[in-house]
Amino acid sequence: MTKPTLVDVGKEAGVSAITVSRALRSPEKVSDSLRAKVDAAVRKLGYVPNQSASTLASSETNSIVVMIPSISNNVFTDVLRGIEDALKHTRLTLQIGNTGYDPIEEERVLRSFLNPAPKGVILAGIEQTNETRQMLANVGVPVVQIMDLSDAPIDQIVGFSHEDAAFAAANHLIDKGYCNIGFLGAQMDPRSQKRLAGFRKALQNAGMYDERAVVVTNRPSDVNIGAILFGKLTTQYPECDAVFCNNDDLALGVLFECQRRGIRVPTELGICGFNDLGVTSQCVPTISTVRTPLYDMGAKAGKILVDGGAGAKDRQVDLGFSLEIRNSSLR
Amino acid sequence: MTKPTLVDVGKEAGVSAITVSRALRSPEKVSDSLRAKVDAAVRKLGYVPNQSASTLASSETNSIVVMIPSISNNVFTDVLRGIEDALKHTRLTLQIGNTGYDPIEEERVLRSFLNPAPKGVILAGIEQTNETRQMLANVGVPVVQIMDLSDAPIDQIVGFSHEDAAFAAANHLIDKGYCNIGFLGAQMDPRSQKRLAGFRKALQNAGMYDERAVVVTNRPSDVNIGAILFGKLTTQYPECDAVFCNNDDLALGVLFECQRRGIRVPTELGICGFNDLGVTSQCVPTISTVRTPLYDMGAKAGKILVDGGAGAKDRQVDLGFSLEIRNSSLR
DNA sequence: ATCATTAATGATTGCGCAATCATTTTGCAA
DNA sequence: TTGCAAAATGATTGCGCAATCATTAATGAT
């Protein structure tokens, strides 16, 4: 009782194998009666096409490869939802690769996904190795980078300016009258570094920048880390009256730590987060944050690839960001 | 400049194609000099095996298929991390399918992943359609169900008792002296129904059960829904003095709503969550919850499949749960 | 040196499907 | 009717690899 093939279906339906193939792939090119016979045979035998054989014969896959740094980071699950929605109701399937924030690992995993060539590749960030770029060029597959901007994308890029976003957030805090503003950062990947740069620029412009105001770690961002980093900040920069956090997790951790210490938000301490991950709009007080187009970047990147990597348009799509000003920064 | 094949590598190295294949797949069966020549040729040409051709010829894949209800639910990202870690340093790759909590969709997506047959399949829950079970039986691939328990698993199952876990949580609240305990539930999938059953049993045992105490919705669980459901609960069951929440998101939403309304936790209201998703250990006050073996279920299921779906052991693995008693339930 | 044994390498074939080209059937104008 | 285009169906071939079997080279015991 082996798996049925096109030949088996053909025998069952009394036609040739290639005709079955045609009936399944382009039903409109086949007579009604034949289509009915073939459909019946397919159902009776429970025929399912062999993906490998199909791919080998046609040298066409139906997969989109997405390389993301981490599955357990909410930032990327939002992006993935966008991609998934874009691929819904198409024949394309998603192949997810995990880079662990390491370009070398990205290269290794991606290489194994590149033969046979997928229909498209989505990469997070712009820090690919030269080898990776070379590989992708050789394969000639459409590539969309996401999460950042670049004047020299591999192919196309959909993102926003982390530096501008952080710059805007920091300026918002300055505008509200905070004058000793700290920066908390976890998972200091290149995009986080850009946020730090934007923050620094805003404070320098205002003549407020202080070295002690920056506390970062390379550990993954979570609520607990936020509290820990805030503890360090208050130690080394006691006059601190506001913090800009790299990620909403951290901001929430800061808020909780303030509650534990009896620090009033926003009067004694202003807080601004990043990414608008959901909880910040619900907690008490609500936390101001930067809404970043996570879902939309995924959806747009997916759409570009569904449309065949349309090269005509702009190579760089800036989806922007918006300040979500809530209570934690309004003193 | 087409993609190099085994033949190309063979020419470059001055040997036959099949020898190259052997040198790559079983280096120990080949002379040192040959191995060196082949490796050099592979590197020079950038050869990458064609996965489809390999699979077709050997009728062996190197993929594990995981069907989960939703990517954007933290519960499943923890499970996925476990699976990923189990597969790390093996040749197996992960193919993730999204069911949207719909057994029919699960069947449809899984079918497309089943030819060629993967090395193993991981399914969330035990609500597969008969068709799905039939399909899996025909293909003969090892199956591990997760997230629940069952005396009649398709093959093997790794999980814990949702009913027992909720029963324990409810009893904890009863023990602490709460006597009008509500149940809040979102995403009322079959496992959530079991939690509700466990909750109901505990309250009935204590002679405390009240119909008005149960407020549920089928919408996905999030913090905001927690606040909304709690609002309904207080309306229809004003004497309520504790809530057990289906998921930590809801519990956090309840805590925030209490802060907004000035309800003191745990004195005026006790709260217990479910899943121990991380934030509950950090907020103020910390929220008691049921720690469920999310990561471990993934890791165990992955390990079983890496080991070839070892049939010798128990078909059912109960990984248990534990009460994480924190401040929100200690009045 | 001879032969047996083992190690190392090669030739042929088929996996299941789709591209390509070939053939048969149908519809319909004259 | 006849003829001919268009529609419908079929036969052959090869995608890139690994299974299988065949051959050659190396090793060592006598």
mmCIF file of N, CA and C in Angstrom, chain A residues 200-238:
data_model
loop_
_atom_site.group_PDB
_atom_site.id
_atom_site.type_symbol
_atom_site.label_atom_id
_atom_site.label_comp_id
_atom_site.label_asym_id
_atom_site.label_seq_id
_atom_site.Cartn_x
_atom_site.Cartn_y
_atom_site.Cartn_z
ATOM 1 N N ARG A 200 21.159 59.742 21.361
ATOM 2 C CA ARG A 200 22.328 60.547 21.709
ATOM 3 C C ARG A 200 22.293 61.883 20.960
ATOM 4 N N LYS A 201 21.915 61.803 19.698
ATOM 5 C CA LYS A 201 21.867 63.005 18.880
ATOM 6 C C LYS A 201 20.882 64.025 19.475
ATOM 7 N N ALA A 202 19.708 63.510 19.846
ATOM 8 C CA ALA A 202 18.693 64.423 20.397
ATOM 9 C C ALA A 202 19.199 65.100 21.665
ATOM 10 N N LEU A 203 19.837 64.295 22.523
ATOM 11 C CA LEU A 203 20.299 64.885 23.788
ATOM 12 C C LEU A 203 21.468 65.833 23.576
ATOM 13 N N GLN A 204 22.328 65.488 22.641
ATOM 14 C CA GLN A 204 23.446 66.393 22.353
ATOM 15 C C GLN A 204 22.936 67.705 21.775
ATOM 16 N N ASN A 205 21.963 67.592 20.866
ATOM 17 C CA ASN A 205 21.370 68.825 20.320
ATOM 18 C C ASN A 205 20.858 69.731 21.427
ATOM 19 N N ALA A 206 20.296 69.095 22.460
ATOM 20 C CA ALA A 206 19.706 69.873 23.550
ATOM 21 C C ALA A 206 20.737 70.222 24.622
ATOM 22 N N GLY A 207 21.962 69.806 24.386
ATOM 23 C CA GLY A 207 23.005 70.061 25.367
ATOM 24 C C GLY A 207 22.813 69.305 26.671
ATOM 25 N N MET A 208 22.210 68.144 26.592
ATOM 26 C CA MET A 208 21.884 67.399 27.810
ATOM 27 C C MET A 208 22.607 66.063 27.921
ATOM 28 N N TYR A 209 23.434 65.737 26.960
ATOM 29 C CA TYR A 209 23.943 64.366 26.948
ATOM 30 C C TYR A 209 24.945 64.115 28.058
ATOM 31 N N ASP A 210 24.767 62.997 28.720
ATOM 32 C CA ASP A 210 25.669 62.610 29.802
ATOM 33 C C ASP A 210 26.042 61.138 29.604
ATOM 34 N N GLU A 211 27.320 60.837 29.620
ATOM 35 C CA GLU A 211 27.794 59.469 29.405
ATOM 36 C C GLU A 211 27.112 58.468 30.338
ATOM 37 N N ARG A 212 26.885 58.898 31.565
ATOM 38 C CA ARG A 212 26.345 57.977 32.568
ATOM 39 C C ARG A 212 24.903 57.575 32.285
ATOM 40 N N ALA A 213 24.295 58.260 31.331
ATOM 41 C CA ALA A 213 22.871 58.055 31.083
ATOM 42 C C ALA A 213 22.576 56.797 30.265
ATOM 43 N N VAL A 214 23.612 56.133 29.772
ATOM 44 C CA VAL A 214 23.387 54.990 28.886
ATOM 45 C C VAL A 214 23.730 53.683 29.593
ATOM 46 N N VAL A 215 22.752 52.813 29.689
ATOM 47 C CA VAL A 215 22.966 51.495 30.287
ATOM 48 C C VAL A 215 22.439 50.427 29.327
ATOM 49 N N VAL A 216 23.325 49.571 28.871
ATOM 50 C CA VAL A 216 22.896 48.573 27.888
ATOM 51 C C VAL A 216 23.424 47.179 28.233
ATOM 52 N N THR A 217 22.822 46.191 27.628
ATOM 53 C CA THR A 217 23.290 44.809 27.769
ATOM 54 C C THR A 217 23.011 44.084 26.469
ATOM 55 N N ASN A 218 23.753 43.020 26.235
ATOM 56 C CA ASN A 218 23.482 42.232 25.035
ATOM 57 C C ASN A 218 22.496 41.104 25.274
ATOM 58 N N ARG A 219 22.095 40.951 26.538
ATOM 59 C CA ARG A 219 21.117 39.895 26.816
ATOM 60 C C ARG A 219 19.781 40.223 26.164
ATOM 61 N N PRO A 220 18.980 39.214 25.905
ATOM 62 C CA PRO A 220 17.685 39.468 25.265
ATOM 63 C C PRO A 220 16.817 40.352 26.152
ATOM 64 N N SER A 221 16.007 41.125 25.495
ATOM 65 C CA SER A 221 15.135 42.049 26.211
ATOM 66 C C SER A 221 14.009 41.310 26.918
ATOM 67 N N ASP A 222 13.817 41.609 28.198
ATOM 68 C CA ASP A 222 12.594 41.160 28.871
ATOM 69 C C ASP A 222 12.277 42.100 30.031
ATOM 70 N N VAL A 223 11.160 41.850 30.675
ATOM 71 C CA VAL A 223 10.688 42.776 31.700
ATOM 72 C C VAL A 223 11.675 42.859 32.853
ATOM 73 N N ASN A 224 12.188 41.737 33.247
ATOM 74 C CA ASN A 224 13.098 41.694 34.378
ATOM 75 C C ASN A 224 14.377 42.484 34.108
ATOM 76 N N ILE A 225 14.904 42.322 32.898
ATOM 77 C CA ILE A 225 16.105 43.065 32.527
ATOM 78 C C ILE A 225 15.865 44.568 32.623
ATOM 79 N N GLY A 226 14.644 44.974 32.274
ATOM 80 C CA GLY A 226 14.311 46.393 32.374
ATOM 81 C C GLY A 226 14.510 46.916 33.792
ATOM 82 N N ALA A 227 14.025 46.131 34.760
ATOM 83 C CA ALA A 227 14.166 46.542 36.153
ATOM 84 C C ALA A 227 15.645 46.584 36.558
ATOM 85 N N ILE A 228 16.387 45.594 36.111
ATOM 86 C CA ILE A 228 17.810 45.530 36.466
ATOM 87 C C ILE A 228 18.585 46.712 35.884
ATOM 88 N N LEU A 229 18.349 46.957 34.600
ATOM 89 C CA LEU A 229 19.053 48.073 33.959
ATOM 90 C C LEU A 229 18.681 49.396 34.620
ATOM 91 N N PHE A 230 17.414 49.518 34.974
ATOM 92 C CA PHE A 230 16.979 50.757 35.634
ATOM 93 C C PHE A 230 17.685 50.924 36.983
ATOM 94 N N GLY A 231 17.878 49.818 37.661
ATOM 95 C CA GLY A 231 18.615 49.868 38.917
ATOM 96 C C GLY A 231 20.016 50.403 38.714
ATOM 97 N N LYS A 232 20.694 49.891 37.687
ATOM 98 C CA LYS A 232 22.038 50.389 37.395
ATOM 99 C C LYS A 232 22.013 51.865 37.065
ATOM 100 N N LEU A 233 21.016 52.239 36.272
ATOM 101 C CA LEU A 233 20.934 53.635 35.842
ATOM 102 C C LEU A 233 20.805 54.581 37.036
ATOM 103 N N THR A 234 19.910 54.223 37.945
ATOM 104 C CA THR A 234 19.694 55.128 39.086
ATOM 105 C C THR A 234 20.936 55.199 39.964
ATOM 106 N N THR A 235 21.716 54.142 39.976
ATOM 107 C CA THR A 235 22.956 54.162 40.751
ATOM 108 C C THR A 235 23.981 55.109 40.133
ATOM 109 N N GLN A 236 24.179 54.944 38.832
ATOM 110 C CA GLN A 236 25.266 55.723 38.224
ATOM 111 C C GLN A 236 24.817 57.113 37.753
ATOM 112 N N TYR A 237 23.505 57.348 37.803
ATOM 113 C CA TYR A 237 22.986 58.628 37.272
ATOM 114 C C TYR A 237 21.756 58.998 38.077
ATOM 115 N N PRO A 238 21.978 59.290 39.374
ATOM 116 C CA PRO A 238 20.856 59.440 40.316
ATOM 117 C C PRO A 238 19.897 60.563 39.934
#
